[in-house]
Short mmCIF file of C-alpha atoms and ligand atoms in Angstrom, two decimals:
data_model
loop_
_atom_site.label_atom_id
_atom_site.label_comp_id
_atom_site.label_asym_id
_atom_site.label_seq_id
_atom_site.Cartn_x
_atom_site.Cartn_y
_atom_site.Cartn_z
CA UNK A 1 8.35 -57.74 23.45
CA UNK A 2 4.80 -58.41 23.52
CA UNK A 3 5.79 -58.66 19.65
CA UNK A 4 8.12 -61.23 20.87
CA UNK A 5 5.98 -62.69 22.72
CA UNK A 6 2.84 -63.16 20.44
CA UNK A 7 5.00 -64.47 17.36
CA UNK A 8 6.98 -66.84 19.60
CA UNK A 9 4.01 -68.35 20.49
CA UNK A 10 1.76 -68.64 17.26
CA UNK A 11 4.97 -70.56 16.19
CA UNK A 12 4.31 -72.34 19.16
CA UNK A 13 0.66 -73.10 18.08
CA UNK A 14 1.81 -73.83 14.67
CA UNK A 15 3.58 -77.15 15.25
CA UNK A 16 1.29 -78.37 18.21
CA UNK A 17 -0.19 -81.12 17.55
CA UNK A 18 3.10 -82.58 15.23
CA UNK A 19 4.55 -85.34 15.49
CA UNK A 20 8.95 -84.43 14.92
CA UNK A 21 11.47 -86.15 14.04
CA UNK A 22 14.15 -85.00 13.95
CA UNK A 23 16.27 -82.08 16.39
CA UNK A 24 16.38 -78.63 14.97
CA UNK A 25 18.92 -76.97 17.54
CA UNK A 26 18.10 -73.83 18.65
CA UNK A 27 14.49 -73.73 17.29
CA UNK A 28 11.31 -72.90 19.13
CA UNK A 29 10.99 -76.85 20.24
CA UNK A 30 6.78 -77.28 21.96
CA UNK A 31 6.31 -80.22 23.68
CA UNK A 32 3.01 -81.81 23.88
CA UNK A 33 1.08 -78.97 24.10
CA UNK A 34 2.45 -77.02 22.16
CA UNK A 35 3.92 -74.64 24.55
CA UNK A 36 7.98 -74.10 24.06
CA UNK A 37 9.40 -76.41 26.57
CA UNK A 38 10.34 -74.46 29.50
CA UNK A 39 13.52 -76.92 31.51
CA UNK A 40 16.39 -74.61 31.02
CA UNK A 41 20.31 -75.96 32.39
CA UNK A 42 18.62 -79.25 32.82
CA UNK A 43 19.89 -82.68 32.78
CA UNK A 44 18.13 -86.15 31.38
CA UNK A 45 17.42 -89.25 33.26
CA UNK A 46 16.67 -92.17 31.98
CA UNK A 47 13.91 -94.80 33.54
CA UNK A 48 11.76 -97.69 32.58
CA UNK A 49 12.43 -97.05 28.65
CA UNK A 50 11.57 -93.24 29.36
CA UNK A 51 13.60 -90.15 29.28
CA UNK A 52 13.13 -87.43 32.60
CA UNK A 53 13.77 -84.11 31.22
CA UNK A 54 14.38 -81.47 34.47
CA UNK A 55 15.10 -77.93 33.91
CA UNK A 56 14.50 -74.67 35.48
CA UNK A 57 11.04 -72.81 34.60
CA UNK A 58 11.84 -69.61 34.07
CA UNK A 59 9.16 -66.67 33.52
CA UNK A 60 8.32 -64.18 30.68
CA UNK A 61 9.33 -60.80 31.30
CA UNK A 62 11.50 -58.97 33.71
CA UNK A 63 12.26 -61.58 36.51
CA UNK A 64 15.22 -62.95 35.01
CA UNK A 65 17.43 -65.61 36.23
CA UNK A 66 15.30 -65.76 39.85
CA UNK A 67 13.16 -69.08 40.25
CA UNK A 68 9.63 -68.00 40.16
CA UNK A 69 7.98 -71.22 40.02
CA UNK A 70 11.06 -74.40 40.77
CA UNK A 71 11.80 -76.86 38.54
CA UNK A 72 9.83 -78.84 35.58
CA UNK A 73 10.04 -82.07 33.88
CA UNK A 74 8.80 -82.87 30.94
CA UNK A 75 9.02 -87.19 29.71
CA UNK A 76 9.92 -88.29 26.23
CA UNK A 77 10.53 -91.64 24.39
CA UNK A 78 12.01 -91.08 21.44
CA UNK A 79 13.64 -88.02 22.82
CA UNK A 80 12.19 -85.54 19.74
CA UNK A 81 8.33 -85.68 21.73
CA UNK A 82 8.18 -84.20 24.87
CA UNK A 83 5.16 -84.00 27.28
CA UNK A 84 4.64 -81.76 30.07
CA UNK A 85 5.01 -84.17 33.37
CA UNK A 86 4.83 -80.35 35.49
CA UNK A 87 6.95 -78.68 38.49
CA UNK A 88 8.58 -81.81 39.93
CA UNK A 89 10.04 -79.30 42.91
CA UNK A 90 8.57 -76.19 43.32
CA UNK A 91 9.96 -73.09 45.16
CA UNK A 92 8.54 -72.07 48.88
CA UNK A 93 5.56 -68.87 49.68
CA UNK A 94 7.57 -69.03 53.11
CA UNK A 95 10.67 -66.00 52.75
CA UNK A 96 12.31 -67.61 55.35
CA UNK A 97 13.14 -70.88 53.06
CA UNK A 98 16.18 -71.82 51.67
CA UNK A 99 13.45 -72.01 48.77
CA UNK A 100 12.13 -69.26 48.77
CA UNK A 101 10.08 -68.35 46.16
CA UNK A 102 12.67 -65.46 43.61
CA UNK A 103 15.81 -67.44 45.25
CA UNK A 104 18.31 -68.89 42.26
CA UNK A 105 17.33 -72.18 41.53
CA UNK A 106 19.77 -73.64 38.70
CA UNK A 107 20.70 -77.01 36.57
CA UNK A 108 18.88 -79.23 38.57
CA UNK A 109 19.79 -82.90 38.13
CA UNK A 110 18.10 -86.02 38.86
CA UNK A 111 19.00 -89.76 39.52
CA UNK A 112 18.03 -92.41 40.83
CA UNK A 113 18.76 -94.71 44.02
CA UNK A 114 18.56 -98.18 43.33
CA UNK A 115 18.58 -99.31 47.17
CA UNK A 116 16.42 -96.85 48.52
CA UNK A 117 14.42 -96.55 45.23
CA UNK A 118 14.38 -92.45 45.87
CA UNK A 119 14.80 -90.30 43.10
CA UNK A 120 17.50 -87.60 44.38
CA UNK A 121 17.60 -84.16 42.84
CA UNK A 122 20.91 -81.77 43.17
CA UNK A 123 21.34 -78.12 42.41
CA UNK A 124 22.98 -74.90 43.12
CA UNK A 125 21.04 -72.87 44.74
CA UNK A 126 21.31 -68.72 45.64
CA UNK A 127 19.75 -67.91 49.05
CA UNK A 128 17.29 -64.57 48.43
CA UNK A 129 18.56 -61.31 47.88
CA UNK A 130 21.69 -62.71 48.03
CA UNK A 131 23.56 -62.32 44.49
CA UNK A 132 25.30 -65.43 43.94
CA UNK A 133 27.61 -65.02 47.60
CA UNK A 134 25.88 -68.22 49.32
CA UNK A 135 27.53 -70.52 46.21
CA UNK A 136 25.07 -73.26 48.10
CA UNK A 137 23.94 -77.15 46.36
CA UNK A 138 20.65 -77.94 47.45
CA UNK A 139 18.54 -81.20 47.26
CA UNK A 140 15.47 -82.62 46.88
CA UNK A 141 13.92 -85.94 46.95
CA UNK A 142 11.11 -87.57 45.63
CA UNK A 143 9.33 -91.51 45.71
CA UNK A 144 7.96 -90.60 42.40
CA UNK A 145 10.28 -89.85 39.25
CA UNK A 146 8.10 -86.37 37.81
CA UNK A 147 7.76 -85.43 41.76
CA UNK A 148 6.02 -83.56 43.70
CA UNK A 149 10.24 -83.42 45.40
CA UNK A 150 10.86 -82.54 48.76
CA UNK A 151 13.45 -80.12 49.45
CA UNK A 152 15.76 -81.14 52.40
CA UNK A 153 18.54 -79.36 52.33
CA UNK A 154 21.61 -76.69 51.54
CA UNK A 155 24.84 -76.13 52.05
CA UNK A 156 28.59 -76.00 50.10
CA UNK A 157 30.49 -79.21 50.47
CA UNK A 158 32.71 -81.06 52.51
CA UNK A 159 33.85 -78.57 54.94
CA UNK A 160 37.03 -79.26 56.13
CA UNK A 161 37.99 -81.87 53.77
CA UNK A 162 41.36 -81.77 52.39
CA UNK A 163 41.00 -82.91 48.02
CA UNK A 164 42.42 -86.79 47.79
CA UNK A 165 44.95 -87.36 45.85
CA UNK A 166 45.35 -90.32 42.81
CA UNK A 167 49.01 -91.52 43.56
CA UNK A 168 51.40 -89.55 42.07
CA UNK A 169 50.20 -86.19 42.26
CA UNK A 170 53.17 -83.94 42.70
CA UNK A 171 53.21 -82.04 45.74
CA UNK A 172 53.92 -79.17 44.03
CA UNK A 173 49.95 -80.04 43.34
CA UNK A 174 48.60 -80.46 45.81
CA UNK A 175 47.12 -77.23 48.16
CA UNK A 176 48.94 -75.57 51.09
CA UNK A 177 47.13 -73.90 53.46
CA UNK A 178 49.58 -72.54 55.31
CA UNK A 179 50.75 -70.53 52.26
CA UNK A 180 48.64 -71.25 49.66
CA UNK A 181 50.30 -71.32 46.10
CA UNK A 182 47.42 -69.62 43.75
CA UNK A 183 44.68 -67.77 43.83
CA UNK A 184 42.06 -70.56 43.81
CA UNK A 185 44.52 -72.52 46.33
CA UNK A 186 43.40 -69.13 48.27
CA UNK A 187 39.52 -69.37 47.94
CA UNK A 188 39.96 -73.30 48.69
CA UNK A 189 41.79 -72.27 51.85
CA UNK A 190 39.27 -69.01 52.72
CA UNK A 191 36.44 -71.85 51.70
CA UNK A 192 37.44 -74.88 54.20
CA UNK A 193 35.63 -74.30 57.19
CA UNK A 194 32.63 -73.85 56.32
CA UNK A 195 32.54 -76.02 53.16
CA UNK A 196 33.33 -75.43 49.35
CA UNK A 197 32.09 -73.22 47.37
CA UNK A 198 29.08 -75.06 45.16
CA UNK A 199 27.95 -73.29 41.72
CA UNK A 200 27.02 -74.78 38.41
CA UNK A 201 27.12 -78.71 38.41
CA UNK A 202 26.09 -82.08 37.56
CA UNK A 203 26.01 -85.48 38.33
CA UNK A 204 27.10 -88.71 36.82
CA UNK A 205 26.11 -92.34 38.17
CA UNK A 206 28.78 -94.77 37.62
CA UNK A 207 28.68 -97.99 36.25
CA UNK A 208 28.76 -99.74 39.81
CA UNK A 209 25.89 -97.25 41.17
CA UNK A 210 28.68 -95.11 42.93
CA UNK A 211 26.80 -91.25 42.37
CA UNK A 212 29.82 -88.07 42.35
CA UNK A 213 28.93 -85.12 41.62
CA UNK A 214 30.93 -81.67 39.76
CA UNK A 215 30.46 -78.23 40.43
CA UNK A 216 32.13 -75.30 40.00
CA UNK A 217 34.49 -74.36 43.53
CA UNK A 218 36.75 -71.27 44.37
CA UNK A 219 34.47 -68.35 42.77
CA UNK A 220 35.07 -70.48 39.13
CA UNK A 221 38.18 -70.95 39.56
CA UNK A 222 38.51 -74.79 40.03
CA UNK A 223 35.71 -77.72 39.30
CA UNK A 224 35.27 -80.03 41.99
CA UNK A 225 34.72 -84.07 41.45
CA UNK A 226 32.80 -85.55 45.20
CA UNK A 227 32.06 -88.55 45.66
CA UNK A 228 28.12 -89.07 47.47
CA UNK A 229 27.05 -91.35 49.75
CA UNK A 230 25.54 -95.03 48.66
CA UNK A 231 21.57 -93.06 48.95
CA UNK A 232 23.12 -90.09 46.66
CA UNK A 233 21.61 -87.42 49.64
CA UNK A 234 25.45 -86.47 50.74
CA UNK A 235 28.97 -85.81 49.92
CA UNK A 236 31.13 -88.48 51.64
CA UNK A 237 34.48 -86.16 51.58
CA UNK A 238 35.59 -86.81 48.52
CA UNK A 239 37.28 -84.99 46.85
CA UNK A 240 39.41 -83.68 43.57
CA UNK A 241 39.51 -80.23 41.84
CA UNK A 242 39.78 -80.52 38.28
CA UNK A 243 41.70 -77.63 36.22
CA UNK A 244 43.10 -75.73 38.82
CA UNK A 245 43.16 -71.34 38.34
CA UNK A 246 41.45 -71.52 35.65
CA UNK A 247 37.29 -70.24 35.57
CA UNK A 248 34.93 -73.21 34.30
CA UNK A 249 31.63 -73.71 34.38
CA UNK A 250 28.76 -75.53 32.75
CA UNK A 251 30.19 -79.32 33.91
CA UNK A 252 29.59 -82.49 32.11
CA UNK A 253 30.60 -85.88 32.73
CA UNK A 254 30.04 -89.15 30.49
CA UNK A 255 31.70 -91.79 29.55
CA UNK A 256 32.67 -94.15 27.09
CA UNK A 257 35.08 -97.13 26.06
CA UNK A 258 35.88 -96.52 29.76
CA UNK A 259 37.27 -92.94 29.29
CA UNK A 260 35.80 -90.08 31.07
CA UNK A 261 34.77 -87.28 29.38
CA UNK A 262 33.92 -83.75 30.66
CA UNK A 263 33.18 -80.70 29.06
CA UNK A 264 32.75 -77.71 30.14
CA UNK A 265 32.49 -73.76 29.27
CA UNK A 266 34.23 -70.57 30.17
CA UNK A 267 33.28 -67.98 33.23
CA UNK A 268 31.05 -65.31 30.73
CA UNK A 269 27.70 -64.80 32.23
CA UNK A 270 24.95 -65.63 29.65
CA UNK A 271 27.23 -64.61 27.25
CA UNK A 272 28.68 -67.45 24.88
CA UNK A 273 32.16 -68.55 25.20
CA UNK A 274 34.40 -71.23 23.48
CA UNK A 275 33.30 -74.87 25.12
CA UNK A 276 36.86 -76.79 26.53
CA UNK A 277 36.90 -80.87 26.94
CA UNK A 278 39.26 -83.34 29.36
CA UNK A 279 39.18 -86.54 29.67
CA UNK A 280 40.82 -89.56 32.05
CA UNK A 281 41.06 -92.65 33.08
CA UNK A 282 39.76 -92.76 36.75
CA UNK A 283 37.14 -89.88 37.97
CA UNK A 284 39.66 -89.22 40.36
CA UNK A 285 42.31 -87.97 37.43
CA UNK A 286 44.31 -86.95 36.80
CA UNK A 287 42.36 -85.27 33.83
CA UNK A 288 43.50 -83.44 31.01
CA UNK A 289 43.04 -80.73 29.20
CA UNK A 290 42.09 -80.66 25.75
CA UNK A 291 41.09 -77.20 24.32
CA UNK A 292 37.37 -76.61 22.23
CA UNK A 293 35.83 -79.55 21.19
CA UNK A 294 33.43 -77.95 18.74
CA UNK A 295 34.81 -77.47 14.97
CA UNK A 296 33.37 -75.24 12.43
CA UNK A 297 31.41 -71.61 11.69
CA UNK A 298 30.56 -70.76 14.86
CA UNK A 299 32.68 -73.52 16.88
CA UNK A 300 34.51 -70.25 19.04
CA UNK A 301 31.38 -69.79 20.67
CA UNK A 302 29.64 -73.36 20.99
CA UNK A 303 27.29 -72.24 18.87
CA UNK A 304 25.98 -69.32 21.15
CA UNK A 305 24.96 -71.67 23.51
CA UNK A 306 26.95 -73.34 27.52
CA UNK A 307 27.04 -76.83 28.25
CA UNK A 308 24.24 -78.59 30.51
CA UNK A 309 24.45 -81.87 30.02
CA UNK A 310 25.62 -85.12 27.69
CA UNK A 311 23.14 -87.46 26.97
CA UNK A 312 23.85 -90.93 26.45
CA UNK A 313 21.08 -92.14 23.83
CA UNK A 314 19.59 -95.87 25.59
CA UNK A 315 19.81 -98.69 22.65
CA UNK A 316 22.34 -96.84 20.73
CA UNK A 317 26.20 -97.72 20.70
CA UNK A 318 29.10 -94.72 20.29
CA UNK A 319 25.91 -92.19 20.65
CA UNK A 320 25.66 -89.24 22.62
CA UNK A 321 23.97 -85.92 22.89
CA UNK A 322 25.86 -82.72 23.52
CA UNK A 323 22.90 -80.75 25.41
CA UNK A 324 23.44 -76.74 25.71
CA UNK A 325 21.32 -73.68 26.78
CA UNK A 326 21.28 -70.73 24.54
CA UNK A 327 20.64 -68.29 27.52
CA UNK A 328 18.17 -65.05 26.60
CA UNK A 329 18.41 -63.01 29.85
CA UNK A 330 16.43 -60.45 29.22
CA UNK A 331 13.46 -63.14 28.39
CA UNK A 332 14.76 -66.10 29.82
CA UNK A 333 11.68 -68.47 28.69
CA UNK A 334 12.34 -67.57 25.79
CA UNK A 335 15.97 -69.62 25.99
CA UNK A 336 16.83 -71.95 23.15
CA UNK A 337 17.64 -75.26 23.64
CA UNK A 338 20.82 -76.85 20.89
CA UNK A 339 21.68 -80.42 20.93
CA UNK A 340 24.15 -81.61 18.77
CA UNK A 341 25.73 -85.34 18.24
CA UNK A 342 29.20 -86.31 19.46
CA UNK A 343 31.64 -87.79 16.85
CA UNK A 344 33.97 -89.37 18.63
CA UNK A 345 37.58 -89.34 16.67
CA UNK A 346 39.39 -91.86 18.56
CA UNK A 347 39.39 -90.91 22.03
CA UNK A 348 39.01 -87.29 21.01
CA UNK A 349 35.64 -86.00 20.35
CA UNK A 350 34.59 -83.51 18.04
CA UNK A 351 30.98 -81.06 18.03
CA UNK A 352 29.30 -79.74 15.04
CA UNK A 353 26.56 -77.27 13.94
CA UNK A 354 23.94 -79.17 12.40
CA UNK A 355 20.52 -77.39 11.48
CA UNK A 356 18.27 -80.69 11.48
CA UNK A 357 19.53 -83.87 12.31
CA UNK A 358 18.31 -87.59 14.38
CA UNK A 359 18.88 -90.62 15.67
CA UNK A 360 20.12 -91.94 12.44
CA UNK A 361 23.77 -89.96 12.69
CA UNK A 362 24.75 -92.56 14.94
CA UNK A 363 23.90 -95.52 12.59
CA UNK A 364 25.75 -93.62 9.87
CA UNK A 365 29.36 -93.49 9.80
CA UNK A 366 29.84 -91.65 6.74
CA UNK A 367 27.43 -88.24 7.77
CA UNK A 368 30.32 -87.48 9.86
C1 LIG B 1 26.36 -68.72 33.59
C2 LIG B 1 25.98 -70.17 34.40
O1 LIG B 1 26.61 -70.82 33.50
C3 LIG B 1 24.19 -70.12 34.24
O2 LIG B 1 24.12 -71.41 35.03
C4 LIG B 1 24.47 -68.73 35.64
O3 LIG B 1 25.27 -68.95 36.39
C5 LIG B 1 25.21 -67.57 35.00
N1 LIG B 1 26.24 -68.09 34.63
C6 LIG B 1 24.79 -66.47 35.09
O4 LIG B 1 25.07 -65.19 34.97
#
């Protein structure tokens, strides 16, 4: 381990100060101080011509997945070179706080609310010492993009609320809590009074400014897509269940040419598995399952990673980056980032491994 971290530091120092002009998936990615970027399970907000990357700050060694520090923020103008903006949300030294140091705080995402002018962060929260039982979502808010974010609350969403069904949904697909038809329906009904479990998650802001929270619910057997209030700080109670009965994690939603896309993964802990994608003409579905978007060598294990976000590149047409984490649970800080371009084939999508690439990929259709 010592040897590994020495190699890691030397590698990072060698690269310090050099401007990067390409993405190298899976390779140490030094920030402006030459330190490997520490923003795992992250997502990106584009604001004032700057990209802000928020993710889980991990520490070296045995803390594993426990949150000992908080949510780290970085900024970039070009997506290759990142400046350390510090800790945006700190865990609390108060052991009775929902975000007590040592809790599990995963997959933080930030969106900007134009009406309130606030930056709104949601994340998956597990209470200190309770493993993955709490399955809550947490909220923190800031006036400044890089923080400090103030923790507001954590809870399980949509308590007492039944799903929304788009017109034409067959009765057989509707959950019936008088007699749940499947295992996942059973979990849904069990959790109805207290709110649905909310684990792996993402946020999506639509063109009309409405925001949605997508999360693994029902012991990961279903993805819920839930509408947020106008100020983005609560759930309205309107939501749909997607791909019920199949365990899905790591959801990431994006929109292209009026179609909604979602990429996710299976559920194998920190070990990689095949990705899966879905599409829909409305955020409320129906969502169609399409299988694995990855092709070529390594596609059966998402090239060793798990989805965390899909980033629309500002100012470029048809340019979306699939962002994934290559987890290293024994030394979580060493986790790597796999950023790969998404290629559209008609309405279908495809993700291929590239050792080294840059944004020109999106200009040159022949390269695909
Ligand atoms: C995979 C998830 O996607 C991660 O965010 C984390 O919850 C791990 N499982 C825990 O095993």
